PDB file of C-alpha atoms in Angstrom:
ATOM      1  CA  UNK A   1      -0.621  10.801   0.160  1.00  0.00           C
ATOM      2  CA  UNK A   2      -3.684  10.657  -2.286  1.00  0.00           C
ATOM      3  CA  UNK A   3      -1.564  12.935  -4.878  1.00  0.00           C
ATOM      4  CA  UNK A   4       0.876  11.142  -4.793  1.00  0.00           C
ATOM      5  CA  UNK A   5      -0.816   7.981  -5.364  1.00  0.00           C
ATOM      6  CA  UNK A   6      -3.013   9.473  -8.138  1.00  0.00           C
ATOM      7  CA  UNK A   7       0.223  11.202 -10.400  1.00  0.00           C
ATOM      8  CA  UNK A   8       1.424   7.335 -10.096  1.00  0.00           C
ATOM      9  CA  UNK A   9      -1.797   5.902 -10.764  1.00  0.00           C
ATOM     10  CA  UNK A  10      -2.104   8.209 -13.812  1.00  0.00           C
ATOM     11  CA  UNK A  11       1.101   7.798 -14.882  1.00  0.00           C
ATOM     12  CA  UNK A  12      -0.156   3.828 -16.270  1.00  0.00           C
ATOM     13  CA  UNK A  13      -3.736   4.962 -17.130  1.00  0.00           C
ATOM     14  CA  UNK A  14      -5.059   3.951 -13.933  1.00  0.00           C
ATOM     15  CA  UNK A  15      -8.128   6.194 -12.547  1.00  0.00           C
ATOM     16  CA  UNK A  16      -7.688   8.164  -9.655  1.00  0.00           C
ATOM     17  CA  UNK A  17      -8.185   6.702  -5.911  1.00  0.00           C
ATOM     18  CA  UNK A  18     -10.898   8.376  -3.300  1.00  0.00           C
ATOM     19  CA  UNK A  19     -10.263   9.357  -0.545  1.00  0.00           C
ATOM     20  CA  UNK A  20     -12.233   7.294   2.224  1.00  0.00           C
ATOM     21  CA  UNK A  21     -12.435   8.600   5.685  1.00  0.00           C
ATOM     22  CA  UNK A  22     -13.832   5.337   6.998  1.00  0.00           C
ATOM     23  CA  UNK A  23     -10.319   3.366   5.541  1.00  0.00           C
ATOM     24  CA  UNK A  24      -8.100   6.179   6.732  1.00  0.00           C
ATOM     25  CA  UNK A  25      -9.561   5.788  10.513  1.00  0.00           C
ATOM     26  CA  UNK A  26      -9.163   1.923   9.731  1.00  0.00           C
ATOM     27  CA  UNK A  27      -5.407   2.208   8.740  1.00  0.00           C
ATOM     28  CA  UNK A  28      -5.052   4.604  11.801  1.00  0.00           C
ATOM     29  CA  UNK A  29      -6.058   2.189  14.614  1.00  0.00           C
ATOM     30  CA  UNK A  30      -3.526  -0.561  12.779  1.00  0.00           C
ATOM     31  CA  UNK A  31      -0.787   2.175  12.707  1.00  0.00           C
ATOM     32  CA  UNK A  32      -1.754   3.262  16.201  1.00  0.00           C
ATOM     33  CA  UNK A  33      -0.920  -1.044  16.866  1.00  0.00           C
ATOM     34  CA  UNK A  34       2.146  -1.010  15.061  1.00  0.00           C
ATOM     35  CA  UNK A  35       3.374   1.841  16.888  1.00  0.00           C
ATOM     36  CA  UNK A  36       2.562   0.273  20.302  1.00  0.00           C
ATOM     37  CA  UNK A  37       4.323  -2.997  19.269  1.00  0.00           C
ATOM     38  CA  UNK A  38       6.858  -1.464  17.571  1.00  0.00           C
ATOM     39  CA  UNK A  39       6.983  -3.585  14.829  1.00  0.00           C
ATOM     40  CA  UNK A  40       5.996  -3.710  11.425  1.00  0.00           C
ATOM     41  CA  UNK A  41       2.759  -6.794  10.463  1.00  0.00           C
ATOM     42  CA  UNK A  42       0.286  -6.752   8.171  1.00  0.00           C
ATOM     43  CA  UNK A  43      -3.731  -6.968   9.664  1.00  0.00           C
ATOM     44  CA  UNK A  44      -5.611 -10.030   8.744  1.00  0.00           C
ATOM     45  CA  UNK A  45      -7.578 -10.161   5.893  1.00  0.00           C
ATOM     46  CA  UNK A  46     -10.854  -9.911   8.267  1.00  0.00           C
ATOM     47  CA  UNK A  47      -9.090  -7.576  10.025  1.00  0.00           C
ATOM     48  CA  UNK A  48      -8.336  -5.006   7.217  1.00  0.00           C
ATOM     49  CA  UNK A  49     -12.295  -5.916   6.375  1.00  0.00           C
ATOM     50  CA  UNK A  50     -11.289  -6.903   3.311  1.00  0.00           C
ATOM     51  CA  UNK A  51      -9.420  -4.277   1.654  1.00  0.00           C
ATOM     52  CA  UNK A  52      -5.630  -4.509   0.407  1.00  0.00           C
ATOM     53  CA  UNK A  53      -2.876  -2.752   2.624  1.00  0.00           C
ATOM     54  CA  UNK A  54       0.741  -1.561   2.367  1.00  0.00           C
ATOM     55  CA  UNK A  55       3.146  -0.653   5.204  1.00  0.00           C
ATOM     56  CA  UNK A  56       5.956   1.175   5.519  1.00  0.00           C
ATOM     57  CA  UNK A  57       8.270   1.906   8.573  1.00  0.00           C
ATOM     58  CA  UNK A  58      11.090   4.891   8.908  1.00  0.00           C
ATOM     59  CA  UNK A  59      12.951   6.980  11.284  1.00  0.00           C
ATOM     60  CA  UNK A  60      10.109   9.370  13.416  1.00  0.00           C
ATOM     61  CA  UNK A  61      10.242  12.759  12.337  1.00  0.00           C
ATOM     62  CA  UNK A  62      12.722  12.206   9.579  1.00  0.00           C
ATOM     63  CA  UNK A  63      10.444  11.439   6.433  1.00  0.00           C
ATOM     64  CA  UNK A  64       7.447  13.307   4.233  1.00  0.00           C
ATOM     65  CA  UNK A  65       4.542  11.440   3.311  1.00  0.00           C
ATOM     66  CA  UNK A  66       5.283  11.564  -0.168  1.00  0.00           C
ATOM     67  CA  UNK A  67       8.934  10.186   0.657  1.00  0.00           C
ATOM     68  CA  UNK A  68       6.929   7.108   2.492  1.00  0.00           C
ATOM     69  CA  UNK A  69       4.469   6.895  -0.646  1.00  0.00           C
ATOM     70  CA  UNK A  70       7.631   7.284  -2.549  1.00  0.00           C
ATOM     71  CA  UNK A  71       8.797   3.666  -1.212  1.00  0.00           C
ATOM     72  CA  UNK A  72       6.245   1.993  -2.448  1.00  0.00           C
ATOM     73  CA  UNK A  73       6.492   3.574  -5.951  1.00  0.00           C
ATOM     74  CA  UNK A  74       9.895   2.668  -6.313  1.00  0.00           C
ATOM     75  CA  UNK A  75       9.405  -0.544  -6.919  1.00  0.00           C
ATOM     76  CA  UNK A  76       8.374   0.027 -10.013  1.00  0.00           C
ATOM     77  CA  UNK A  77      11.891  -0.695 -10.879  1.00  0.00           C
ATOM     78  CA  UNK A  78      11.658  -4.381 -10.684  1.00  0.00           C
ATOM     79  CA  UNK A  79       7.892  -4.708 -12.496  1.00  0.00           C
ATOM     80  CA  UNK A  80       6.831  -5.655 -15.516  1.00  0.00           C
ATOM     81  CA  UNK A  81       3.082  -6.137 -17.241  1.00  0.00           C
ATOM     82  CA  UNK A  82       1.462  -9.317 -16.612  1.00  0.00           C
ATOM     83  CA  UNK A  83      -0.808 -11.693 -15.182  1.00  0.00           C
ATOM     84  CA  UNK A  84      -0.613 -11.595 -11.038  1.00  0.00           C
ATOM     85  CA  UNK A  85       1.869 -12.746  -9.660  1.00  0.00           C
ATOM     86  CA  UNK A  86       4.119 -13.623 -12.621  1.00  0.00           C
ATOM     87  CA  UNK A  87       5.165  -9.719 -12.392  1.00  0.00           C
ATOM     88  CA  UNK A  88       8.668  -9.201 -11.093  1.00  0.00           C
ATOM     89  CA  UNK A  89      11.685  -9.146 -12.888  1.00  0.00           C
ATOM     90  CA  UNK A  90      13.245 -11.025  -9.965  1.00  0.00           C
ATOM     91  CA  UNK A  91      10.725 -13.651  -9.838  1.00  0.00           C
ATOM     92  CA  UNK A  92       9.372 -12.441  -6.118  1.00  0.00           C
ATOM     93  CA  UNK A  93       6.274 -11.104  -6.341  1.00  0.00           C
ATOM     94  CA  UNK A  94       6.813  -9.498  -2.769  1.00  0.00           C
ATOM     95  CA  UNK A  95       9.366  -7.226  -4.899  1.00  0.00           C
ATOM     96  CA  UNK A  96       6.387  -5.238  -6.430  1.00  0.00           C
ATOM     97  CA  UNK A  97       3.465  -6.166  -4.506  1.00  0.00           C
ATOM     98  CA  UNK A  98       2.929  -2.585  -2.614  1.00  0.00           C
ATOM     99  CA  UNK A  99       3.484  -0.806  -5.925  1.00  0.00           C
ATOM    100  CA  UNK A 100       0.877  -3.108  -7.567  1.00  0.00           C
ATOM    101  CA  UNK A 101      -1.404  -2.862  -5.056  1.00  0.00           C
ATOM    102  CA  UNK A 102      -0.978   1.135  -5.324  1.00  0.00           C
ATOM    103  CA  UNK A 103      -2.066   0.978  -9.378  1.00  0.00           C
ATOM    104  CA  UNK A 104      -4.442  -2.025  -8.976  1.00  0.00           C
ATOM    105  CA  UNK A 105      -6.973  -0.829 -12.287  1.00  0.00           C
ATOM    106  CA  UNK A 106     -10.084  -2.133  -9.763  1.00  0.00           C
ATOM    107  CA  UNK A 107      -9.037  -0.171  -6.681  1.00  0.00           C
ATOM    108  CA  UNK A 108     -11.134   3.226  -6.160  1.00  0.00           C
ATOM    109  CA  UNK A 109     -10.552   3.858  -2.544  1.00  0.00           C
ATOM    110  CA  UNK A 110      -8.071   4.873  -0.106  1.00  0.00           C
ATOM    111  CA  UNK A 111      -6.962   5.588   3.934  1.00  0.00           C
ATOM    112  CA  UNK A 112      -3.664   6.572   5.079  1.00  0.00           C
ATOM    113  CA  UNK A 113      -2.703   7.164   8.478  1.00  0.00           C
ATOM    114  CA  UNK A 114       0.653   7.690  10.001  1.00  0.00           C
ATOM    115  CA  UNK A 115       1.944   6.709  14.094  1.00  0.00           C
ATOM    116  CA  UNK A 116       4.735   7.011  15.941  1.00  0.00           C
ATOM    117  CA  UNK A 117       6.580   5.579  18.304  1.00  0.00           C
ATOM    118  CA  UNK A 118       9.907   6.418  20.300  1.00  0.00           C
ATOM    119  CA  UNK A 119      11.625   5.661  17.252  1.00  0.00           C
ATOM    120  CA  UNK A 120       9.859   5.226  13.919  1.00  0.00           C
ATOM    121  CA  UNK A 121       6.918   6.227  11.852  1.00  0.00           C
ATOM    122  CA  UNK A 122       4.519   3.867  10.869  1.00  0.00           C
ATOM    123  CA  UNK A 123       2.660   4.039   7.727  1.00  0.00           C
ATOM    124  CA  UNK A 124      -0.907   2.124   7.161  1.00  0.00           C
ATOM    125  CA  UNK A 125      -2.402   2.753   3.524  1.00  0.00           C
ATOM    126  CA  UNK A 126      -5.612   0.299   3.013  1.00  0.00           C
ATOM    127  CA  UNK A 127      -7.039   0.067  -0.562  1.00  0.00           C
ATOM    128  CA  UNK A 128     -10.659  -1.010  -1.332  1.00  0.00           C
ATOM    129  CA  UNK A 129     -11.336  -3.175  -3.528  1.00  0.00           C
ATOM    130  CA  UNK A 130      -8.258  -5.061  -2.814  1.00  0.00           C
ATOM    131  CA  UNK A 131      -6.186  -5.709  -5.666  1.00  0.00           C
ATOM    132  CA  UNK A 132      -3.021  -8.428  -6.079  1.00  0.00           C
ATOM    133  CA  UNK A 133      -5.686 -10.771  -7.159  1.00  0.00           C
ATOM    134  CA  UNK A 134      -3.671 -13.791  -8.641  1.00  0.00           C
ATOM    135  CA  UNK A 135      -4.363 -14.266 -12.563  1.00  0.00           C
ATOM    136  CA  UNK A 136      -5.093 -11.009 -12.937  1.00  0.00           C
ATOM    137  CA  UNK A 137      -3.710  -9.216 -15.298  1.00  0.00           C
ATOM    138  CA  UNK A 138      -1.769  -6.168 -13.872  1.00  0.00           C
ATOM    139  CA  UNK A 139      -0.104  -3.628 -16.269  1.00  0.00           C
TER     140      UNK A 139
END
């Protein structure tokens, strides 16, 4: 997961994330409460302790972690340089927010973690310090 970050992340000049130990047992415990409720919603700000987070959600068993990592990369597609959020070429800023979170220029840390339930895999990345900070320039 922090490879495939980092080749993104250097892809647009962006220095490379850490791995944190203490995020990655954060991000567990929230996909450990996704899988329970077996539904995808983000923590709290508080909760998250203040760091950024992206989630994704597939079929258990079925994708890698570089495939999940892969979703939020993809949106790429629809982004384009500029000052947060004006940076979607659809005009939603939802449409690029995990991929900007993912090559925030002030982010330096990261925690994945991966659950499962009966039927999907939850995926819990936090990111410290959080980025998507509005008027900032992203890009």
């Amino acid at each position: 997961m922090l490879r495939a970050h980092n080749q993104e992340r250097a892809r647009v000049g962006a220095k490379p994330l850490q791995w944190d130990p203490n995020l990655a047992a954060d991000a567990k415990q929230w996909a450990d409460h996704l899988a329970k409720r077996g539904r995808m919603e983000h923590a709290t700000y508080e909760q998250r302790k203040k760091a950024g987070e992206n989630l994704w959600m597939g079929s258990a068993g079925y994708y890698s972690a570089e495939t999940m990592i892969g979703g939020f990369i993809d949106e790429k597609k629809d982004f384009r340089p500029g000052k947060f959020p004006d940076v979607s070429r659809t005009g939603k800023w939802q449409d690029v927010a995990h991929y900007t979170q993912l090559i925030w220029h002030d982010t330096r840390q990261i925690g994945c973690a991966v659950s499962r339930d009966e039927t999907n895999d939850f995926l819990v990345c936090r990111y410290f310090p959080v980025g998507n900070w509005i008027g900032q320039q992203i890009g």
